PDB file of N, CA and C in Angstrom:
ATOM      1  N   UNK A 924     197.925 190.085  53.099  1.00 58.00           N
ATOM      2  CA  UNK A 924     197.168 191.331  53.165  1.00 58.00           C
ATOM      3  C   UNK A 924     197.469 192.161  51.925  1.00 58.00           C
ATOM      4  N   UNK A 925     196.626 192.692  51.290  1.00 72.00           N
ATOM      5  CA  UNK A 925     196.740 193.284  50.118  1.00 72.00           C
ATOM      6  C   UNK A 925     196.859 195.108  50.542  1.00 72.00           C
ATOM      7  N   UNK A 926     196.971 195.581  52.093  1.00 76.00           N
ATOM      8  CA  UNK A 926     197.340 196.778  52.322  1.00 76.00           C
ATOM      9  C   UNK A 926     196.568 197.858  51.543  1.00 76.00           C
ATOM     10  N   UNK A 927     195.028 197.522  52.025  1.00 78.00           N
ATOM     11  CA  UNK A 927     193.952 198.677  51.900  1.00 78.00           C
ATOM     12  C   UNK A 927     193.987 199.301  52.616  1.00 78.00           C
ATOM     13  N   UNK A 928     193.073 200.181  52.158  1.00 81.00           N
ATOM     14  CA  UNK A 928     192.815 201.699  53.285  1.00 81.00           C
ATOM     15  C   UNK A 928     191.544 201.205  53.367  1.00 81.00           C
ATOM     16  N   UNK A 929     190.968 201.128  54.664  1.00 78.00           N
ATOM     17  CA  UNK A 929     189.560 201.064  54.889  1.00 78.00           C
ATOM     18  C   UNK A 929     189.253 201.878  55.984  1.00 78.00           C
ATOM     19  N   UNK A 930     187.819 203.023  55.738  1.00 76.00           N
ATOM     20  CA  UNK A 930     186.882 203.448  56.718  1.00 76.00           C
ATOM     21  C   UNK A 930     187.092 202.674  57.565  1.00 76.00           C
ATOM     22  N   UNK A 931     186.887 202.804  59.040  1.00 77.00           N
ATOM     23  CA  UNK A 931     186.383 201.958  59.770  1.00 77.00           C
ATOM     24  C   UNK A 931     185.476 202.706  60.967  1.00 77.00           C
ATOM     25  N   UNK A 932     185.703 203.702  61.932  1.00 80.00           N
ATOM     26  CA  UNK A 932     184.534 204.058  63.025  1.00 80.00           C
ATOM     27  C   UNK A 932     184.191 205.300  61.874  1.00 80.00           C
ATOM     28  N   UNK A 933     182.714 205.721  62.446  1.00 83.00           N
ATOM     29  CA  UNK A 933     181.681 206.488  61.838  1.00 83.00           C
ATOM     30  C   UNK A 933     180.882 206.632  63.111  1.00 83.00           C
ATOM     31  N   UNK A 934     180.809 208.082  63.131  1.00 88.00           N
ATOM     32  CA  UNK A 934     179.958 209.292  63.814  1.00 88.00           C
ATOM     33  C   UNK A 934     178.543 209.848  62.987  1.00 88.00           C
ATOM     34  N   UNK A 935     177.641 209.939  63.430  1.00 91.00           N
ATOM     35  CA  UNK A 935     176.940 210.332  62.550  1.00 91.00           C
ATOM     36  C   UNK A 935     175.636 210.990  63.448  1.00 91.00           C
ATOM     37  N   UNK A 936     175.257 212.366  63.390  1.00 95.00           N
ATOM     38  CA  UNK A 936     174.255 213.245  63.707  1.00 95.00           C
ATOM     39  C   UNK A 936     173.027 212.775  62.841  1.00 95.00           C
ATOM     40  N   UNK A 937     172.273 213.036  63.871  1.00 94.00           N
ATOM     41  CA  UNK A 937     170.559 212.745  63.434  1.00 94.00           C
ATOM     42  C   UNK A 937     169.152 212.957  63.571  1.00 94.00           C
ATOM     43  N   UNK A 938     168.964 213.765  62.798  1.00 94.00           N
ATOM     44  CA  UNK A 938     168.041 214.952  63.220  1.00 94.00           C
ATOM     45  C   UNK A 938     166.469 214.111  62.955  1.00 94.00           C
ATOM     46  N   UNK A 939     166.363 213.614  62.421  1.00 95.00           N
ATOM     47  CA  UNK A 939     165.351 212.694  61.851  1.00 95.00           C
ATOM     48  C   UNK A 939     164.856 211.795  62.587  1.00 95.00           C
ATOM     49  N   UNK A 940     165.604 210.555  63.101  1.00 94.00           N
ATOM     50  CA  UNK A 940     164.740 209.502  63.869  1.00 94.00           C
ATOM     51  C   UNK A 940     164.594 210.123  65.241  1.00 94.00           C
ATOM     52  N   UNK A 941     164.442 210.817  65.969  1.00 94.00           N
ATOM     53  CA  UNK A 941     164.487 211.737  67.031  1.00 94.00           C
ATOM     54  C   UNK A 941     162.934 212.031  66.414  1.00 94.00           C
ATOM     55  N   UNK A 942     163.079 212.402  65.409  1.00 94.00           N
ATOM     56  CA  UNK A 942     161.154 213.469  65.349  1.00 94.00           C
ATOM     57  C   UNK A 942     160.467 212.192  64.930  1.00 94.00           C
ATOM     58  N   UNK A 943     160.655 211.082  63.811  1.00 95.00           N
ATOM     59  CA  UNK A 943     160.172 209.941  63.787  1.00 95.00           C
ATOM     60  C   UNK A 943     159.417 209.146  64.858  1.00 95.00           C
ATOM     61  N   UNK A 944     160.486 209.363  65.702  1.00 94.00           N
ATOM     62  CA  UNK A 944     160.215 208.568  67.066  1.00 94.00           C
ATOM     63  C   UNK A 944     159.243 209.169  68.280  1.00 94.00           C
ATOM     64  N   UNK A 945     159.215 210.757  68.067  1.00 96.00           N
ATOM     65  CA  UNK A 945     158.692 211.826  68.527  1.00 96.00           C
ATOM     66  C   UNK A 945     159.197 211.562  70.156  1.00 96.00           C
ATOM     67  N   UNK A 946     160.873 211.779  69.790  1.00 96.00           N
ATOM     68  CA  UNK A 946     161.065 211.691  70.824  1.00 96.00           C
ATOM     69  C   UNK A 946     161.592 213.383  71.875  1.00 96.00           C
ATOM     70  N   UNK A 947     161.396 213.778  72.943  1.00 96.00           N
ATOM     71  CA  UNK A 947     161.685 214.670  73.826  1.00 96.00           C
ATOM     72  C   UNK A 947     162.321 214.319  74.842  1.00 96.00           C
ATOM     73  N   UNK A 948     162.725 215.840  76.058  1.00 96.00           N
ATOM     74  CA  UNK A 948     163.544 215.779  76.551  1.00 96.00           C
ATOM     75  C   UNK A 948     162.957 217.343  77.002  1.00 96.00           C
ATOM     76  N   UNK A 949     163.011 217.270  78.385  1.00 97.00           N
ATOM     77  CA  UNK A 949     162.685 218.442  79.256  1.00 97.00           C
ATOM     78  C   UNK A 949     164.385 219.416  79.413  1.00 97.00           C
ATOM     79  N   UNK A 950     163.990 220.477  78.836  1.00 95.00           N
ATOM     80  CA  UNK A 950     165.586 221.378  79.167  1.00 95.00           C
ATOM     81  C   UNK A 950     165.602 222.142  80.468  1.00 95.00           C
ATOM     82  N   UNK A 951     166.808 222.576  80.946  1.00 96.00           N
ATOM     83  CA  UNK A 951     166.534 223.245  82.107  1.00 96.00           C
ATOM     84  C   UNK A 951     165.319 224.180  82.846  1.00 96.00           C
ATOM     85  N   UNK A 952     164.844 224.684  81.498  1.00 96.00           N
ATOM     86  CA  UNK A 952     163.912 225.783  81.706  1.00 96.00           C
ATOM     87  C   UNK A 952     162.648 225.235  81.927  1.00 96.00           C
ATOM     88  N   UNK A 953     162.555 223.571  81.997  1.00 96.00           N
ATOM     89  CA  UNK A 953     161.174 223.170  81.394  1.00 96.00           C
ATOM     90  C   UNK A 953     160.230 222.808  80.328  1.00 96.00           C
ATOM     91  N   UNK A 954     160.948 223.190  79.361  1.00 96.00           N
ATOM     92  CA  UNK A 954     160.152 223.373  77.934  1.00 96.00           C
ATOM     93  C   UNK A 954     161.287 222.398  77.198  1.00 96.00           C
ATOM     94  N   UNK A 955     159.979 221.440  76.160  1.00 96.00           N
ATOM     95  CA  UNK A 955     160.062 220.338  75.429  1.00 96.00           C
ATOM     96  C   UNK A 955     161.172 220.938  74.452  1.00 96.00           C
ATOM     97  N   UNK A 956     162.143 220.111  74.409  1.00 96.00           N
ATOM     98  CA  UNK A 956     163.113 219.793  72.998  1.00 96.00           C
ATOM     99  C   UNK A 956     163.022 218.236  72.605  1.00 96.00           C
ATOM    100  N   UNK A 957     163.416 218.985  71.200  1.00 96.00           N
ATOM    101  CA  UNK A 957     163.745 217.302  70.580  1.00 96.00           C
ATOM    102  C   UNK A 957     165.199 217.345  70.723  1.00 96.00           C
ATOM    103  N   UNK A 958     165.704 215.709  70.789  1.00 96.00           N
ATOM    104  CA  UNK A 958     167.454 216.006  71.454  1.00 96.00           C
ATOM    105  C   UNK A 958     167.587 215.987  69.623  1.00 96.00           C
ATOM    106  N   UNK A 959     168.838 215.558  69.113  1.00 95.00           N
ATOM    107  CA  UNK A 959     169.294 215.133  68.338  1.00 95.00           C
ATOM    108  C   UNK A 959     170.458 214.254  68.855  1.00 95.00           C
ATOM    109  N   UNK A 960     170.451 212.677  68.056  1.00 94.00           N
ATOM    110  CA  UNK A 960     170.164 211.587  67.758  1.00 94.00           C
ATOM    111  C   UNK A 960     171.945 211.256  67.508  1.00 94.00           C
ATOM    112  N   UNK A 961     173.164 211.015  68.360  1.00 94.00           N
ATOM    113  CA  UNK A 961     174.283 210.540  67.610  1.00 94.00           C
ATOM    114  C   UNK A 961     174.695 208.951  67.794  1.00 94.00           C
ATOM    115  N   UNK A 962     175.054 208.501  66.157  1.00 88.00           N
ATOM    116  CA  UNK A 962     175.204 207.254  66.043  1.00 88.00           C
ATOM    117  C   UNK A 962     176.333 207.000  66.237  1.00 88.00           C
ATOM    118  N   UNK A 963     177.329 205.874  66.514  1.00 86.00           N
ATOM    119  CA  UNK A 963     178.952 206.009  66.039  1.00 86.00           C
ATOM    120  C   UNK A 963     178.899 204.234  66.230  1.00 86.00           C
ATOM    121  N   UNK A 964     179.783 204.090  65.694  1.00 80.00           N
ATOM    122  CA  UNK A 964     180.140 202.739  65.348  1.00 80.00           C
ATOM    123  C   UNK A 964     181.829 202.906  65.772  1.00 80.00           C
ATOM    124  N   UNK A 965     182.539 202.231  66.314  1.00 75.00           N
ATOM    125  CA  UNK A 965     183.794 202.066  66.387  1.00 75.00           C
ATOM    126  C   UNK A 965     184.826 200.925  65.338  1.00 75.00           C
ATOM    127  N   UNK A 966     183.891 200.366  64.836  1.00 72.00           N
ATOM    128  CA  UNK A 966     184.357 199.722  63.510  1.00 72.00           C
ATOM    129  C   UNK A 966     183.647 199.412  61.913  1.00 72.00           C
ATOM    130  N   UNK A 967     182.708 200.668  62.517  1.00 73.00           N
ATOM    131  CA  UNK A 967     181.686 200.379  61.334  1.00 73.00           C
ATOM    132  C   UNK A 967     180.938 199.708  61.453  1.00 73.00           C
ATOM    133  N   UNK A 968     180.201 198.776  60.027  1.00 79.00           N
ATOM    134  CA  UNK A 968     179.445 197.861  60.095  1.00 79.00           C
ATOM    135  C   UNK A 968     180.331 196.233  60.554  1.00 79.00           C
ATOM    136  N   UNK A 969     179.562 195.245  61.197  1.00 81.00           N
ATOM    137  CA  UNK A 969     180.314 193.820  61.264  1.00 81.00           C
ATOM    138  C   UNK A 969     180.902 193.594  60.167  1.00 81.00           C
ATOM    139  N   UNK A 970     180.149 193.303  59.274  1.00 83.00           N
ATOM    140  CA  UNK A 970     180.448 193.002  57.889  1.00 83.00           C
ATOM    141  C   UNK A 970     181.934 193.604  56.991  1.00 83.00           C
ATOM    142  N   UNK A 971     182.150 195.044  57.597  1.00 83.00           N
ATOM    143  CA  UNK A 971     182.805 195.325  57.280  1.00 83.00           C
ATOM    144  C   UNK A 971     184.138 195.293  57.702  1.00 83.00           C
ATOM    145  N   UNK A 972     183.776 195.217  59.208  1.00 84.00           N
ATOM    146  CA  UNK A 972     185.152 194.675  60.250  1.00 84.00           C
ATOM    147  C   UNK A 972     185.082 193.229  60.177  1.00 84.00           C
ATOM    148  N   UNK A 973     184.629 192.591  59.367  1.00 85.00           N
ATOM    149  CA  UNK A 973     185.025 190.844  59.276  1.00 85.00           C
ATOM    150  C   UNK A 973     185.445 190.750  57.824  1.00 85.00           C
ATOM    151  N   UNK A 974     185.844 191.930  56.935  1.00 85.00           N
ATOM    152  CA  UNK A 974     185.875 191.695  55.740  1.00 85.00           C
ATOM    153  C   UNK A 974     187.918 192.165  55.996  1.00 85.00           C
ATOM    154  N   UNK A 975     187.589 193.333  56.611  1.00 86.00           N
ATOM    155  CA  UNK A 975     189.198 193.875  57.499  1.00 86.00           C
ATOM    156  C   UNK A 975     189.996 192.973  57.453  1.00 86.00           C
ATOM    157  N   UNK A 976     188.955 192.215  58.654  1.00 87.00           N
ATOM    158  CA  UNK A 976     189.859 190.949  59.203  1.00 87.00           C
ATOM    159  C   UNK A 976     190.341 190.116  57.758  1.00 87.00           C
ATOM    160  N   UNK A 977     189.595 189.355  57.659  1.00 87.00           N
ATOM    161  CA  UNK A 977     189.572 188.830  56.507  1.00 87.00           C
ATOM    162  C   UNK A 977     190.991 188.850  55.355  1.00 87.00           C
ATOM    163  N   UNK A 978     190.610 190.093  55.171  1.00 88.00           N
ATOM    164  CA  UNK A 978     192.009 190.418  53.978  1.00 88.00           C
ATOM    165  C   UNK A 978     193.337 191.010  54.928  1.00 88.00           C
ATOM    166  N   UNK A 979     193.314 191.154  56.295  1.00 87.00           N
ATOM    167  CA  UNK A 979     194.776 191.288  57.152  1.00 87.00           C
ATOM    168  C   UNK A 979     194.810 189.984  57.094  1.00 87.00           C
ATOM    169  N   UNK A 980     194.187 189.029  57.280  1.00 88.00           N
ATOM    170  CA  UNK A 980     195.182 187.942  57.790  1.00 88.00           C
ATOM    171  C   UNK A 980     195.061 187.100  56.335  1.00 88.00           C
ATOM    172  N   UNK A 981     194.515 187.443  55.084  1.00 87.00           N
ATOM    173  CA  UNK A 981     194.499 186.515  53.620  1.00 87.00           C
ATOM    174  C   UNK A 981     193.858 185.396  54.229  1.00 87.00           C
ATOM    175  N   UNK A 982     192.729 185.325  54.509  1.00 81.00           N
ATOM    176  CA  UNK A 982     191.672 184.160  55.221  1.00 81.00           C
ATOM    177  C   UNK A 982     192.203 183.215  56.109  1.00 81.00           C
ATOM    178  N   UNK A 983     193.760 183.312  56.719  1.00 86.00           N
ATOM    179  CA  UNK A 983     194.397 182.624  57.225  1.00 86.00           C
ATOM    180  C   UNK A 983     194.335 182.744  58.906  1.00 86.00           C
ATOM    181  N   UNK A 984     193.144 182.950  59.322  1.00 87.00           N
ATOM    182  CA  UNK A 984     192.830 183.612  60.807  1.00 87.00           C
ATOM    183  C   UNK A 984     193.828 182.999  61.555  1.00 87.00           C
ATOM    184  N   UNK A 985     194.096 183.718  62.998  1.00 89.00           N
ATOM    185  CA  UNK A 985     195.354 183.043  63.966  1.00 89.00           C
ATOM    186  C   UNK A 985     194.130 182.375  64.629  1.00 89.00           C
ATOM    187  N   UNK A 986     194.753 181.513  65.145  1.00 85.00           N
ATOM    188  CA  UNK A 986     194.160 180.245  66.155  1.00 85.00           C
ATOM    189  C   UNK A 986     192.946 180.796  67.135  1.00 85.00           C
ATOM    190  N   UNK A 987     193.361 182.022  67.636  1.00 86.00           N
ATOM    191  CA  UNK A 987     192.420 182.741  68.619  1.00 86.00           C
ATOM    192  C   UNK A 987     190.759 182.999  67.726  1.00 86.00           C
ATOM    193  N   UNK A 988     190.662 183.189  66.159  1.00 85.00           N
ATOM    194  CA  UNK A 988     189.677 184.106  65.439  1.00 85.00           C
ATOM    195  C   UNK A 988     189.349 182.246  64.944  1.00 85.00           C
ATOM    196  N   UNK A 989     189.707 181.309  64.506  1.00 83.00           N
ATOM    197  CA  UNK A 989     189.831 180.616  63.573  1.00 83.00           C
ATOM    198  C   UNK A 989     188.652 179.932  63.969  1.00 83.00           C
ATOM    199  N   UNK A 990     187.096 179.869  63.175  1.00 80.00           N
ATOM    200  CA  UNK A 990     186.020 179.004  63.409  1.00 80.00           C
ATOM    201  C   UNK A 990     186.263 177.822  63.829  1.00 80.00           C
ATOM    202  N   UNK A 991     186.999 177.013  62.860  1.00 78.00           N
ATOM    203  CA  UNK A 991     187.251 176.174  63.675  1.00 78.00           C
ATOM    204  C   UNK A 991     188.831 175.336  63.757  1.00 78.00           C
ATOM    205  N   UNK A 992     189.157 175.716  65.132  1.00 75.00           N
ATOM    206  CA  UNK A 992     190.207 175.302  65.518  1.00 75.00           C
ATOM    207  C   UNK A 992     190.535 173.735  65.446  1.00 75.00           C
ATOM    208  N   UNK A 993     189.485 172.846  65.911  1.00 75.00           N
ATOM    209  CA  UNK A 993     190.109 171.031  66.102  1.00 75.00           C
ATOM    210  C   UNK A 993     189.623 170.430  65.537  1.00 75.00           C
ATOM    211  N   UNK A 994     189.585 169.713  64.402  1.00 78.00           N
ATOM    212  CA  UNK A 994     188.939 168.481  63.495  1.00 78.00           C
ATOM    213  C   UNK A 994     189.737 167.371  64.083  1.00 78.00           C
ATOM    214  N   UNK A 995     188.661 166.135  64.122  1.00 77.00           N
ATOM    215  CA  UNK A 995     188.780 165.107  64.788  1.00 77.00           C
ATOM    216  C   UNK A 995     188.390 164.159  63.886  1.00 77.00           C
ATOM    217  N   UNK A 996     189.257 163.400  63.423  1.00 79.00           N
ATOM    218  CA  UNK A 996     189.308 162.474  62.307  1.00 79.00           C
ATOM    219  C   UNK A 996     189.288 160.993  62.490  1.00 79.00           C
ATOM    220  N   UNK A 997     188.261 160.255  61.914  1.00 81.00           N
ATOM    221  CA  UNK A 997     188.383 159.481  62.639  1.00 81.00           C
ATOM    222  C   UNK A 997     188.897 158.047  61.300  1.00 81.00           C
ATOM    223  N   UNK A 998     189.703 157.291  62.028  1.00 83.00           N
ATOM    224  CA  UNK A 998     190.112 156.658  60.840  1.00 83.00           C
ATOM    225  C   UNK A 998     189.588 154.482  60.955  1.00 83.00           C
ATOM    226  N   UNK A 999     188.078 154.499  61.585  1.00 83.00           N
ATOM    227  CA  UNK A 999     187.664 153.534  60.988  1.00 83.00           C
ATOM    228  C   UNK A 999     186.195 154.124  61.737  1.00 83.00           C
ATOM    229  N   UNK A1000     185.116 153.659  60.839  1.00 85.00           N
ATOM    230  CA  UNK A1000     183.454 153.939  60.929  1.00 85.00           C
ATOM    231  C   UNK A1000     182.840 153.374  62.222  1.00 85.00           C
ATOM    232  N   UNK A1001     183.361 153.048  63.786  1.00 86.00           N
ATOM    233  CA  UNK A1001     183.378 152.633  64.838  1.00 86.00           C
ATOM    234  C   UNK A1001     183.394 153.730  65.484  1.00 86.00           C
ATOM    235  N   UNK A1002     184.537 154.753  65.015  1.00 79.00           N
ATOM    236  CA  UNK A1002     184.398 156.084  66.290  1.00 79.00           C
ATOM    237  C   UNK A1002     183.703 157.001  65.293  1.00 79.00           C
ATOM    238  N   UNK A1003     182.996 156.989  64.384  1.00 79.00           N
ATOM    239  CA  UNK A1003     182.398 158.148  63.701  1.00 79.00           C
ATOM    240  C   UNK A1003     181.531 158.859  64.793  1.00 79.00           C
ATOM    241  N   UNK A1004     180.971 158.481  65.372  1.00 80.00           N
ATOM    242  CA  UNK A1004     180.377 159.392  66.601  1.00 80.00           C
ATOM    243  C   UNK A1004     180.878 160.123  67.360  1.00 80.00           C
ATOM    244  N   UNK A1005     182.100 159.879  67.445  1.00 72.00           N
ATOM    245  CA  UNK A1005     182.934 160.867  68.334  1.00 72.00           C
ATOM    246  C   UNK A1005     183.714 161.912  67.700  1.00 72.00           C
ATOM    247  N   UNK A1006     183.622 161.948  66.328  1.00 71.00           N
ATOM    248  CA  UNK A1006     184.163 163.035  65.283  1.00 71.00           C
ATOM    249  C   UNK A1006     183.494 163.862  64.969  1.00 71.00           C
ATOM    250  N   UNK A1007     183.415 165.119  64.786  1.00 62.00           N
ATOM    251  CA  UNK A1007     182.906 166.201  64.453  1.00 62.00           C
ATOM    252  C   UNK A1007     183.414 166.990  63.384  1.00 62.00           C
TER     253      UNK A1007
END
């Protein structure tokens, strides 16, 4: 791990895709509001929480994260079908 600082959750208010969307919402009184719109991410983008990962573990994932865990080798062209 090379011991970055990375962003990771993001909050974000949104006044915009709410009127885009022309979206409403009846208030107590009866009368139309537009709400406003909050986003949040708890790790950000994927991309960015697989990049995290990534450089904590120096591409060396633990067994639990690791694509692929079992290569099956096969050592004469008889069981090649059963290797992956």
């Amino acid at each position: 791990a090379i011991n970055r600082e990375w962003q990771c959750g993001t909050v974000q208010v949104d006044f915009n895709l709410p009127e885009r969307l022309n979206a409403n919402y009846i208030n107590e009184k009866g009368e139309k509001q537009k709400p406003v719109l909050i986003h949040r991410a708890i790790f950000g983008s994927l991309e960015r929480f697989l990049g995290i990962l990534i450089e904590h573990y120096n591409g060396k994932f633990p067994f639990w994260l690791a694509p692929t865990q079992v290569t099956i080798c096969t050592i004469t062209e008889k069981f090649n079908p059963l290797s992956f």
